[in-house]
């Protein structure tokens, strides 16, 4: 089995305790030599400053590539590009460009009166600067707002045409979900990298709620397996086995990179990575 490249997503901490969890996760995962860490925005752009601060500190202390998330929510074009410029000044040359979720208290995304109307406009503006590697979101299952999966694929192609370099997918539970999506994208003329997003399930109850909110279908057999595992106190064993199997099958089908949603919890992600042959290569000595 070919050893894949890996990358890890973390979220910005809101408390001192959460900050320690983030840095502990970074310290545990950095030796696996990830392509990059990505640092998320909160829903509705609620953690913009925390995202900037966390990305800057993580980049400075680890010396590893960091990708800051950037959305169109709640800011003008000038304000959004100012955030991008601050990333660049801090040495962060990777951005995950997203439209973003609706702001708190609303059900539908509404652009800022002076802001970007959608992710494609944001991507195009970032690409014109020539300063960033631009990654975008992709949905192997239909996005809740997409008319159908073809519309989903057409929108992803627009993102690439606007200047995106790579797509990172929403998580999924069965390898066929991603493989069908990959084949459909190739058929649509998309030839840039599409990296599957992997969610190691730290807590099935939370993961199930998140999947439902995101419109990610939950196979019946997965639901039943976790119900039985929780009853038998084997949740963690099942989570590692299923995630490792998912990654292994993707690698067998030619996938050469995986993006893990860590939820700032390193243990399960690290164990899965080691099971698929991703072993420590470098040390991280000065994480605060």
PDB file of C-alpha atoms in Angstrom:
ATOM      1  CA  UNK A   1       0.000   0.000   0.000  1.00  0.00           C
ATOM      2  CA  UNK A   2       1.379   3.394  -1.011  1.00  0.00           C
ATOM      3  CA  UNK A   3       1.846   5.786   1.904  1.00  0.00           C
ATOM      4  CA  UNK A   4      -0.378   8.850   1.379  1.00  0.00           C
ATOM      5  CA  UNK A   5       0.416  12.470   2.087  1.00  0.00           C
ATOM      6  CA  UNK A   6      -1.676  13.835   4.950  1.00  0.00           C
ATOM      7  CA  UNK A   7      -2.992  17.160   6.202  1.00  0.00           C
ATOM      8  CA  UNK A   8      -4.927  18.048   9.341  1.00  0.00           C
ATOM      9  CA  UNK A   9      -7.732  20.464  10.155  1.00  0.00           C
ATOM     10  CA  UNK A  10      -7.968  22.117  13.572  1.00  0.00           C
ATOM     11  CA  UNK A  11     -10.229  24.819  14.955  1.00  0.00           C
ATOM     12  CA  UNK A  12      -9.264  27.961  16.884  1.00  0.00           C
ATOM     13  CA  UNK A  13      -9.566  27.742  20.673  1.00  0.00           C
ATOM     14  CA  UNK A  14     -11.926  29.986  22.622  1.00  0.00           C
ATOM     15  CA  UNK A  15     -10.514  29.261  26.096  1.00  0.00           C
ATOM     16  CA  UNK A  16      -7.123  28.692  27.675  1.00  0.00           C
ATOM     17  CA  UNK A  17      -7.928  25.006  28.157  1.00  0.00           C
ATOM     18  CA  UNK A  18      -8.927  24.668  24.516  1.00  0.00           C
ATOM     19  CA  UNK A  19      -5.692  26.381  23.489  1.00  0.00           C
ATOM     20  CA  UNK A  20      -3.671  23.735  25.303  1.00  0.00           C
ATOM     21  CA  UNK A  21      -5.679  21.018  23.519  1.00  0.00           C
ATOM     22  CA  UNK A  22      -4.877  22.598  20.162  1.00  0.00           C
ATOM     23  CA  UNK A  23      -1.158  22.846  20.846  1.00  0.00           C
ATOM     24  CA  UNK A  24      -1.096  19.282  22.233  1.00  0.00           C
ATOM     25  CA  UNK A  25      -2.768  18.091  19.031  1.00  0.00           C
ATOM     26  CA  UNK A  26      -0.272  19.997  16.910  1.00  0.00           C
ATOM     27  CA  UNK A  27       2.630  18.550  18.859  1.00  0.00           C
ATOM     28  CA  UNK A  28       1.298  15.020  18.414  1.00  0.00           C
ATOM     29  CA  UNK A  29       0.541  15.340  14.693  1.00  0.00           C
ATOM     30  CA  UNK A  30       3.409  17.505  13.432  1.00  0.00           C
ATOM     31  CA  UNK A  31       5.913  14.611  13.518  1.00  0.00           C
ATOM     32  CA  UNK A  32       3.811  12.952  10.810  1.00  0.00           C
ATOM     33  CA  UNK A  33       5.077  15.662   8.429  1.00  0.00           C
ATOM     34  CA  UNK A  34       1.691  16.922   7.197  1.00  0.00           C
ATOM     35  CA  UNK A  35       1.449  18.930   3.995  1.00  0.00           C
ATOM     36  CA  UNK A  36      -0.314  21.591   6.070  1.00  0.00           C
ATOM     37  CA  UNK A  37      -2.541  22.306   9.049  1.00  0.00           C
ATOM     38  CA  UNK A  38      -5.758  24.159   8.227  1.00  0.00           C
ATOM     39  CA  UNK A  39      -7.424  26.417  10.787  1.00  0.00           C
ATOM     40  CA  UNK A  40     -11.188  26.828  10.474  1.00  0.00           C
ATOM     41  CA  UNK A  41     -13.522  29.794  10.737  1.00  0.00           C
ATOM     42  CA  UNK A  42     -16.445  29.507  13.112  1.00  0.00           C
ATOM     43  CA  UNK A  43     -19.960  29.392  11.717  1.00  0.00           C
ATOM     44  CA  UNK A  44     -20.909  32.764  10.305  1.00  0.00           C
ATOM     45  CA  UNK A  45     -17.332  33.997  10.520  1.00  0.00           C
ATOM     46  CA  UNK A  46     -17.551  34.189  14.316  1.00  0.00           C
ATOM     47  CA  UNK A  47     -13.899  33.308  14.965  1.00  0.00           C
ATOM     48  CA  UNK A  48     -12.185  35.497  12.357  1.00  0.00           C
ATOM     49  CA  UNK A  49      -9.684  37.019  14.796  1.00  0.00           C
ATOM     50  CA  UNK A  50      -9.143  33.727  16.610  1.00  0.00           C
ATOM     51  CA  UNK A  51      -8.507  31.996  13.295  1.00  0.00           C
ATOM     52  CA  UNK A  52      -5.884  34.578  12.335  1.00  0.00           C
ATOM     53  CA  UNK A  53      -4.184  34.403  15.711  1.00  0.00           C
ATOM     54  CA  UNK A  54      -4.203  30.605  15.839  1.00  0.00           C
ATOM     55  CA  UNK A  55      -2.896  30.278  12.288  1.00  0.00           C
ATOM     56  CA  UNK A  56      -0.102  32.756  12.940  1.00  0.00           C
ATOM     57  CA  UNK A  57       0.991  31.076  16.189  1.00  0.00           C
ATOM     58  CA  UNK A  58       0.754  27.572  14.754  1.00  0.00           C
ATOM     59  CA  UNK A  59       2.846  28.569  11.764  1.00  0.00           C
ATOM     60  CA  UNK A  60       5.421  30.386  13.873  1.00  0.00           C
ATOM     61  CA  UNK A  61       5.826  27.694  16.504  1.00  0.00           C
ATOM     62  CA  UNK A  62       5.728  24.626  14.273  1.00  0.00           C
ATOM     63  CA  UNK A  63       7.500  25.918  11.192  1.00  0.00           C
ATOM     64  CA  UNK A  64       4.989  23.891   9.178  1.00  0.00           C
ATOM     65  CA  UNK A  65       2.685  25.140   6.405  1.00  0.00           C
ATOM     66  CA  UNK A  66      -0.614  26.472   7.729  1.00  0.00           C
ATOM     67  CA  UNK A  67      -3.728  27.182   5.690  1.00  0.00           C
ATOM     68  CA  UNK A  68      -6.065  29.805   7.085  1.00  0.00           C
ATOM     69  CA  UNK A  69      -9.756  29.497   6.327  1.00  0.00           C
ATOM     70  CA  UNK A  70     -11.352  32.569   4.784  1.00  0.00           C
ATOM     71  CA  UNK A  71     -15.055  33.080   4.098  1.00  0.00           C
ATOM     72  CA  UNK A  72     -17.345  35.645   2.506  1.00  0.00           C
ATOM     73  CA  UNK A  73     -19.553  35.996   5.581  1.00  0.00           C
ATOM     74  CA  UNK A  74     -20.145  39.292   7.342  1.00  0.00           C
ATOM     75  CA  UNK A  75     -17.380  41.361   5.770  1.00  0.00           C
ATOM     76  CA  UNK A  76     -16.779  43.655   2.815  1.00  0.00           C
ATOM     77  CA  UNK A  77     -14.419  42.725   0.001  1.00  0.00           C
ATOM     78  CA  UNK A  78     -11.812  45.119   1.395  1.00  0.00           C
ATOM     79  CA  UNK A  79     -12.067  43.641   4.901  1.00  0.00           C
ATOM     80  CA  UNK A  80     -11.821  40.087   3.608  1.00  0.00           C
ATOM     81  CA  UNK A  81      -8.781  40.832   1.463  1.00  0.00           C
ATOM     82  CA  UNK A  82      -7.207  42.645   4.406  1.00  0.00           C
ATOM     83  CA  UNK A  83      -7.416  39.380   6.365  1.00  0.00           C
ATOM     84  CA  UNK A  84      -5.753  37.586   3.443  1.00  0.00           C
ATOM     85  CA  UNK A  85      -2.988  40.192   3.379  1.00  0.00           C
ATOM     86  CA  UNK A  86      -2.374  39.696   7.094  1.00  0.00           C
ATOM     87  CA  UNK A  87      -2.021  35.970   6.445  1.00  0.00           C
ATOM     88  CA  UNK A  88       0.552  36.684   3.735  1.00  0.00           C
ATOM     89  CA  UNK A  89       2.484  39.084   5.964  1.00  0.00           C
ATOM     90  CA  UNK A  90       2.691  36.367   8.609  1.00  0.00           C
ATOM     91  CA  UNK A  91       4.128  33.914   6.093  1.00  0.00           C
ATOM     92  CA  UNK A  92       0.883  32.002   5.594  1.00  0.00           C
ATOM     93  CA  UNK A  93       0.599  31.409   1.869  1.00  0.00           C
ATOM     94  CA  UNK A  94      -2.188  28.802   1.902  1.00  0.00           C
ATOM     95  CA  UNK A  95      -5.878  29.707   2.146  1.00  0.00           C
ATOM     96  CA  UNK A  96      -8.986  27.554   2.256  1.00  0.00           C
ATOM     97  CA  UNK A  97     -11.504  29.812   0.511  1.00  0.00           C
ATOM     98  CA  UNK A  98     -15.153  29.150   1.349  1.00  0.00           C
ATOM     99  CA  UNK A  99     -18.467  30.915   0.997  1.00  0.00           C
ATOM    100  CA  UNK A 100     -19.198  30.180   4.647  1.00  0.00           C
ATOM    101  CA  UNK A 101     -22.303  29.234   6.598  1.00  0.00           C
ATOM    102  CA  UNK A 102     -25.151  31.686   7.217  1.00  0.00           C
ATOM    103  CA  UNK A 103     -24.660  34.070  10.099  1.00  0.00           C
ATOM    104  CA  UNK A 104     -26.191  33.234  13.464  1.00  0.00           C
ATOM    105  CA  UNK A 105     -29.944  33.662  13.517  1.00  0.00           C
ATOM    106  CA  UNK A 106     -30.359  33.248   9.754  1.00  0.00           C
ATOM    107  CA  UNK A 107     -31.172  30.209   7.628  1.00  0.00           C
ATOM    108  CA  UNK A 108     -29.765  31.455   4.338  1.00  0.00           C
ATOM    109  CA  UNK A 109     -26.455  32.974   3.305  1.00  0.00           C
ATOM    110  CA  UNK A 110     -26.807  36.670   2.557  1.00  0.00           C
ATOM    111  CA  UNK A 111     -23.764  38.455   1.111  1.00  0.00           C
ATOM    112  CA  UNK A 112     -22.468  41.561   2.826  1.00  0.00           C
ATOM    113  CA  UNK A 113     -23.655  44.607   0.820  1.00  0.00           C
ATOM    114  CA  UNK A 114     -20.044  45.317  -0.138  1.00  0.00           C
ATOM    115  CA  UNK A 115     -18.821  41.740   0.107  1.00  0.00           C
ATOM    116  CA  UNK A 116     -18.191  38.768  -2.136  1.00  0.00           C
ATOM    117  CA  UNK A 117     -21.389  37.167  -3.366  1.00  0.00           C
ATOM    118  CA  UNK A 118     -19.990  33.657  -3.402  1.00  0.00           C
ATOM    119  CA  UNK A 119     -16.835  31.589  -3.102  1.00  0.00           C
ATOM    120  CA  UNK A 120     -15.939  31.951  -6.780  1.00  0.00           C
ATOM    121  CA  UNK A 121     -15.672  35.734  -6.466  1.00  0.00           C
ATOM    122  CA  UNK A 122     -13.450  35.307  -3.401  1.00  0.00           C
ATOM    123  CA  UNK A 123     -11.252  32.725  -5.157  1.00  0.00           C
ATOM    124  CA  UNK A 124     -10.837  34.951  -8.206  1.00  0.00           C
ATOM    125  CA  UNK A 125      -9.777  37.916  -6.045  1.00  0.00           C
ATOM    126  CA  UNK A 126      -7.279  35.807  -4.102  1.00  0.00           C
ATOM    127  CA  UNK A 127      -5.874  34.293  -7.290  1.00  0.00           C
ATOM    128  CA  UNK A 128      -5.271  37.778  -8.743  1.00  0.00           C
ATOM    129  CA  UNK A 129      -2.917  38.557  -5.857  1.00  0.00           C
ATOM    130  CA  UNK A 130      -0.621  35.706  -6.874  1.00  0.00           C
ATOM    131  CA  UNK A 131       0.269  35.180  -3.211  1.00  0.00           C
ATOM    132  CA  UNK A 132      -1.593  32.036  -2.239  1.00  0.00           C
ATOM    133  CA  UNK A 133      -2.190  28.368  -2.819  1.00  0.00           C
ATOM    134  CA  UNK A 134      -5.984  28.265  -2.797  1.00  0.00           C
ATOM    135  CA  UNK A 135      -7.964  25.290  -1.587  1.00  0.00           C
ATOM    136  CA  UNK A 136     -11.739  24.993  -1.697  1.00  0.00           C
ATOM    137  CA  UNK A 137     -14.512  22.796  -0.399  1.00  0.00           C
ATOM    138  CA  UNK A 138     -16.116  19.971  -2.372  1.00  0.00           C
ATOM    139  CA  UNK A 139     -19.095  17.744  -1.628  1.00  0.00           C
ATOM    140  CA  UNK A 140     -19.065  14.056  -2.597  1.00  0.00           C
ATOM    141  CA  UNK A 141     -22.667  13.954  -1.419  1.00  0.00           C
ATOM    142  CA  UNK A 142     -24.987  16.695  -2.689  1.00  0.00           C
ATOM    143  CA  UNK A 143     -24.629  19.997  -0.821  1.00  0.00           C
ATOM    144  CA  UNK A 144     -27.882  20.769   1.045  1.00  0.00           C
ATOM    145  CA  UNK A 145     -28.381  23.844  -1.161  1.00  0.00           C
ATOM    146  CA  UNK A 146     -27.509  22.129  -4.469  1.00  0.00           C
ATOM    147  CA  UNK A 147     -30.297  21.158  -6.852  1.00  0.00           C
ATOM    148  CA  UNK A 148     -28.548  17.850  -7.564  1.00  0.00           C
ATOM    149  CA  UNK A 149     -25.084  16.339  -7.639  1.00  0.00           C
ATOM    150  CA  UNK A 150     -24.371  17.580 -11.156  1.00  0.00           C
ATOM    151  CA  UNK A 151     -24.947  21.141  -9.968  1.00  0.00           C
ATOM    152  CA  UNK A 152     -22.495  20.400  -7.190  1.00  0.00           C
ATOM    153  CA  UNK A 153     -19.852  19.274  -9.682  1.00  0.00           C
ATOM    154  CA  UNK A 154     -20.511  22.213 -11.997  1.00  0.00           C
ATOM    155  CA  UNK A 155     -19.986  24.608  -9.077  1.00  0.00           C
ATOM    156  CA  UNK A 156     -16.704  22.904  -8.163  1.00  0.00           C
ATOM    157  CA  UNK A 157     -15.520  23.319 -11.750  1.00  0.00           C
ATOM    158  CA  UNK A 158     -16.311  27.037 -11.505  1.00  0.00           C
ATOM    159  CA  UNK A 159     -14.134  27.236  -8.399  1.00  0.00           C
ATOM    160  CA  UNK A 160     -11.217  25.674 -10.235  1.00  0.00           C
ATOM    161  CA  UNK A 161     -11.790  27.911 -13.252  1.00  0.00           C
ATOM    162  CA  UNK A 162     -11.699  30.916 -10.872  1.00  0.00           C
ATOM    163  CA  UNK A 163      -8.217  29.945  -9.707  1.00  0.00           C
ATOM    164  CA  UNK A 164      -8.445  27.229  -7.045  1.00  0.00           C
ATOM    165  CA  UNK A 165      -5.541  24.785  -6.828  1.00  0.00           C
ATOM    166  CA  UNK A 166      -7.053  21.902  -4.857  1.00  0.00           C
ATOM    167  CA  UNK A 167     -10.351  20.789  -3.340  1.00  0.00           C
ATOM    168  CA  UNK A 168     -10.890  19.230   0.090  1.00  0.00           C
ATOM    169  CA  UNK A 169     -14.091  17.243   0.427  1.00  0.00           C
ATOM    170  CA  UNK A 170     -16.681  17.036   3.130  1.00  0.00           C
ATOM    171  CA  UNK A 171     -16.357  13.804   5.116  1.00  0.00           C
ATOM    172  CA  UNK A 172     -18.213  10.630   4.123  1.00  0.00           C
ATOM    173  CA  UNK A 173     -18.584   7.107   5.460  1.00  0.00           C
ATOM    174  CA  UNK A 174     -18.050   4.777   2.485  1.00  0.00           C
ATOM    175  CA  UNK A 175     -15.204   4.869  -0.073  1.00  0.00           C
ATOM    176  CA  UNK A 176     -17.605   4.469  -2.992  1.00  0.00           C
ATOM    177  CA  UNK A 177     -19.059   7.888  -2.184  1.00  0.00           C
ATOM    178  CA  UNK A 178     -15.756   9.591  -2.916  1.00  0.00           C
ATOM    179  CA  UNK A 179     -14.782   7.330  -5.833  1.00  0.00           C
ATOM    180  CA  UNK A 180     -18.049   7.984  -7.681  1.00  0.00           C
ATOM    181  CA  UNK A 181     -17.602  11.702  -7.094  1.00  0.00           C
ATOM    182  CA  UNK A 182     -14.002  11.617  -8.325  1.00  0.00           C
ATOM    183  CA  UNK A 183     -15.027   9.805 -11.498  1.00  0.00           C
ATOM    184  CA  UNK A 184     -17.848  12.271 -12.150  1.00  0.00           C
ATOM    185  CA  UNK A 185     -15.454  15.200 -11.709  1.00  0.00           C
ATOM    186  CA  UNK A 186     -13.002  13.719 -14.213  1.00  0.00           C
ATOM    187  CA  UNK A 187     -15.884  13.230 -16.652  1.00  0.00           C
ATOM    188  CA  UNK A 188     -16.778  16.923 -16.184  1.00  0.00           C
ATOM    189  CA  UNK A 189     -13.249  17.938 -17.198  1.00  0.00           C
ATOM    190  CA  UNK A 190     -11.857  18.639 -13.726  1.00  0.00           C
ATOM    191  CA  UNK A 191      -8.173  17.719 -13.656  1.00  0.00           C
ATOM    192  CA  UNK A 192      -6.944  19.354 -10.449  1.00  0.00           C
ATOM    193  CA  UNK A 193      -6.463  17.488  -7.161  1.00  0.00           C
ATOM    194  CA  UNK A 194      -9.494  16.520  -5.089  1.00  0.00           C
ATOM    195  CA  UNK A 195      -8.482  15.309  -1.643  1.00  0.00           C
ATOM    196  CA  UNK A 196     -10.938  13.279   0.428  1.00  0.00           C
ATOM    197  CA  UNK A 197     -11.829  14.644   3.851  1.00  0.00           C
ATOM    198  CA  UNK A 198     -11.697  12.019   6.604  1.00  0.00           C
ATOM    199  CA  UNK A 199     -13.473  12.286   9.964  1.00  0.00           C
ATOM    200  CA  UNK A 200     -12.090   9.968  12.649  1.00  0.00           C
ATOM    201  CA  UNK A 201     -15.131   9.498  14.880  1.00  0.00           C
ATOM    202  CA  UNK A 202     -14.153  10.550  18.395  1.00  0.00           C
ATOM    203  CA  UNK A 203     -17.789  10.629  19.549  1.00  0.00           C
ATOM    204  CA  UNK A 204     -20.501   8.987  17.462  1.00  0.00           C
ATOM    205  CA  UNK A 205     -23.362  11.001  18.957  1.00  0.00           C
ATOM    206  CA  UNK A 206     -21.682  14.274  17.997  1.00  0.00           C
ATOM    207  CA  UNK A 207     -20.517  12.960  14.606  1.00  0.00           C
ATOM    208  CA  UNK A 208     -24.025  11.767  13.797  1.00  0.00           C
ATOM    209  CA  UNK A 209     -25.522  15.187  14.584  1.00  0.00           C
ATOM    210  CA  UNK A 210     -22.840  16.893  12.514  1.00  0.00           C
ATOM    211  CA  UNK A 211     -23.436  14.574   9.549  1.00  0.00           C
ATOM    212  CA  UNK A 212     -27.172  15.221   9.677  1.00  0.00           C
ATOM    213  CA  UNK A 213     -26.598  18.986   9.789  1.00  0.00           C
ATOM    214  CA  UNK A 214     -24.207  18.819   6.815  1.00  0.00           C
ATOM    215  CA  UNK A 215     -26.474  16.580   4.743  1.00  0.00           C
ATOM    216  CA  UNK A 216     -23.984  13.689   4.819  1.00  0.00           C
ATOM    217  CA  UNK A 217     -25.910  10.404   4.471  1.00  0.00           C
ATOM    218  CA  UNK A 218     -25.308   7.893   7.264  1.00  0.00           C
ATOM    219  CA  UNK A 219     -25.365   4.286   6.036  1.00  0.00           C
ATOM    220  CA  UNK A 220     -27.641   2.116   8.150  1.00  0.00           C
ATOM    221  CA  UNK A 221     -24.864  -0.374   8.795  1.00  0.00           C
ATOM    222  CA  UNK A 222     -22.617   2.367  10.216  1.00  0.00           C
ATOM    223  CA  UNK A 223     -25.340   3.575  12.566  1.00  0.00           C
ATOM    224  CA  UNK A 224     -26.057   0.044  13.745  1.00  0.00           C
ATOM    225  CA  UNK A 225     -22.356  -0.746  14.190  1.00  0.00           C
ATOM    226  CA  UNK A 226     -21.812   2.262  16.431  1.00  0.00           C
ATOM    227  CA  UNK A 227     -24.942   1.553  18.452  1.00  0.00           C
ATOM    228  CA  UNK A 228     -23.658  -1.954  19.141  1.00  0.00           C
ATOM    229  CA  UNK A 229     -20.122  -0.736  19.850  1.00  0.00           C
ATOM    230  CA  UNK A 230     -21.315   1.877  22.342  1.00  0.00           C
ATOM    231  CA  UNK A 231     -23.436  -0.748  24.078  1.00  0.00           C
ATOM    232  CA  UNK A 232     -20.421  -3.090  24.307  1.00  0.00           C
ATOM    233  CA  UNK A 233     -17.961  -0.321  25.283  1.00  0.00           C
ATOM    234  CA  UNK A 234     -15.992  -0.759  22.038  1.00  0.00           C
ATOM    235  CA  UNK A 235     -16.628   2.622  20.425  1.00  0.00           C
ATOM    236  CA  UNK A 236     -12.972   3.622  20.062  1.00  0.00           C
ATOM    237  CA  UNK A 237     -11.951   0.241  18.667  1.00  0.00           C
ATOM    238  CA  UNK A 238     -14.691   0.406  16.041  1.00  0.00           C
ATOM    239  CA  UNK A 239     -13.878   4.015  15.157  1.00  0.00           C
ATOM    240  CA  UNK A 240     -10.232   3.222  14.491  1.00  0.00           C
ATOM    241  CA  UNK A 241     -11.072   0.077  12.514  1.00  0.00           C
ATOM    242  CA  UNK A 242     -13.654   1.773  10.275  1.00  0.00           C
ATOM    243  CA  UNK A 243     -11.535   4.866   9.646  1.00  0.00           C
ATOM    244  CA  UNK A 244      -8.455   2.780   8.871  1.00  0.00           C
ATOM    245  CA  UNK A 245     -10.443   0.583   6.489  1.00  0.00           C
ATOM    246  CA  UNK A 246     -11.912   3.631   4.737  1.00  0.00           C
ATOM    247  CA  UNK A 247      -8.469   5.170   4.237  1.00  0.00           C
ATOM    248  CA  UNK A 248      -6.938   1.871   3.087  1.00  0.00           C
ATOM    249  CA  UNK A 249      -9.613   1.328   0.450  1.00  0.00           C
ATOM    250  CA  UNK A 250      -9.183   4.864  -0.872  1.00  0.00           C
ATOM    251  CA  UNK A 251      -5.411   4.393  -1.099  1.00  0.00           C
ATOM    252  CA  UNK A 252      -5.926   1.095  -2.945  1.00  0.00           C
ATOM    253  CA  UNK A 253      -8.009   3.061  -5.470  1.00  0.00           C
ATOM    254  CA  UNK A 254      -5.184   5.501  -6.179  1.00  0.00           C
ATOM    255  CA  UNK A 255      -5.860   8.234  -3.621  1.00  0.00           C
ATOM    256  CA  UNK A 256      -2.490   9.745  -2.696  1.00  0.00           C
ATOM    257  CA  UNK A 257      -3.510  12.393  -0.122  1.00  0.00           C
ATOM    258  CA  UNK A 258      -5.930  12.485   2.822  1.00  0.00           C
ATOM    259  CA  UNK A 259      -7.217  15.458   4.839  1.00  0.00           C
ATOM    260  CA  UNK A 260      -8.209  14.639   8.438  1.00  0.00           C
ATOM    261  CA  UNK A 261     -10.778  16.597  10.463  1.00  0.00           C
ATOM    262  CA  UNK A 262      -9.144  16.201  13.868  1.00  0.00           C
ATOM    263  CA  UNK A 263     -11.533  18.205  16.083  1.00  0.00           C
ATOM    264  CA  UNK A 264      -8.342  19.137  17.991  1.00  0.00           C
ATOM    265  CA  UNK A 265      -8.100  15.542  19.238  1.00  0.00           C
ATOM    266  CA  UNK A 266      -4.932  13.910  17.960  1.00  0.00           C
ATOM    267  CA  UNK A 267      -5.009  10.383  19.319  1.00  0.00           C
ATOM    268  CA  UNK A 268      -7.404   8.667  16.927  1.00  0.00           C
ATOM    269  CA  UNK A 269      -6.120  10.528  13.867  1.00  0.00           C
ATOM    270  CA  UNK A 270      -2.526   9.658  14.802  1.00  0.00           C
ATOM    271  CA  UNK A 271      -3.405   5.979  15.301  1.00  0.00           C
ATOM    272  CA  UNK A 272      -5.174   5.772  11.940  1.00  0.00           C
ATOM    273  CA  UNK A 273      -2.258   7.472  10.199  1.00  0.00           C
ATOM    274  CA  UNK A 274       0.198   5.013  11.688  1.00  0.00           C
ATOM    275  CA  UNK A 275      -2.015   2.104  10.653  1.00  0.00           C
ATOM    276  CA  UNK A 276      -1.833   3.224   7.017  1.00  0.00           C
ATOM    277  CA  UNK A 277       1.931   3.712   7.144  1.00  0.00           C
ATOM    278  CA  UNK A 278       2.252   7.410   7.972  1.00  0.00           C
ATOM    279  CA  UNK A 279       4.957   7.381  10.644  1.00  0.00           C
ATOM    280  CA  UNK A 280       6.794  10.135  12.545  1.00  0.00           C
ATOM    281  CA  UNK A 281       9.423  11.942  10.498  1.00  0.00           C
ATOM    282  CA  UNK A 282      10.152  15.252  12.232  1.00  0.00           C
ATOM    283  CA  UNK A 283       9.950  16.647  15.731  1.00  0.00           C
ATOM    284  CA  UNK A 284       8.166  19.715  17.032  1.00  0.00           C
ATOM    285  CA  UNK A 285      10.180  21.127  19.891  1.00  0.00           C
ATOM    286  CA  UNK A 286       8.918  24.597  20.586  1.00  0.00           C
ATOM    287  CA  UNK A 287       5.135  24.544  20.687  1.00  0.00           C
ATOM    288  CA  UNK A 288       4.046  26.874  23.460  1.00  0.00           C
TER     289      UNK A 288
END
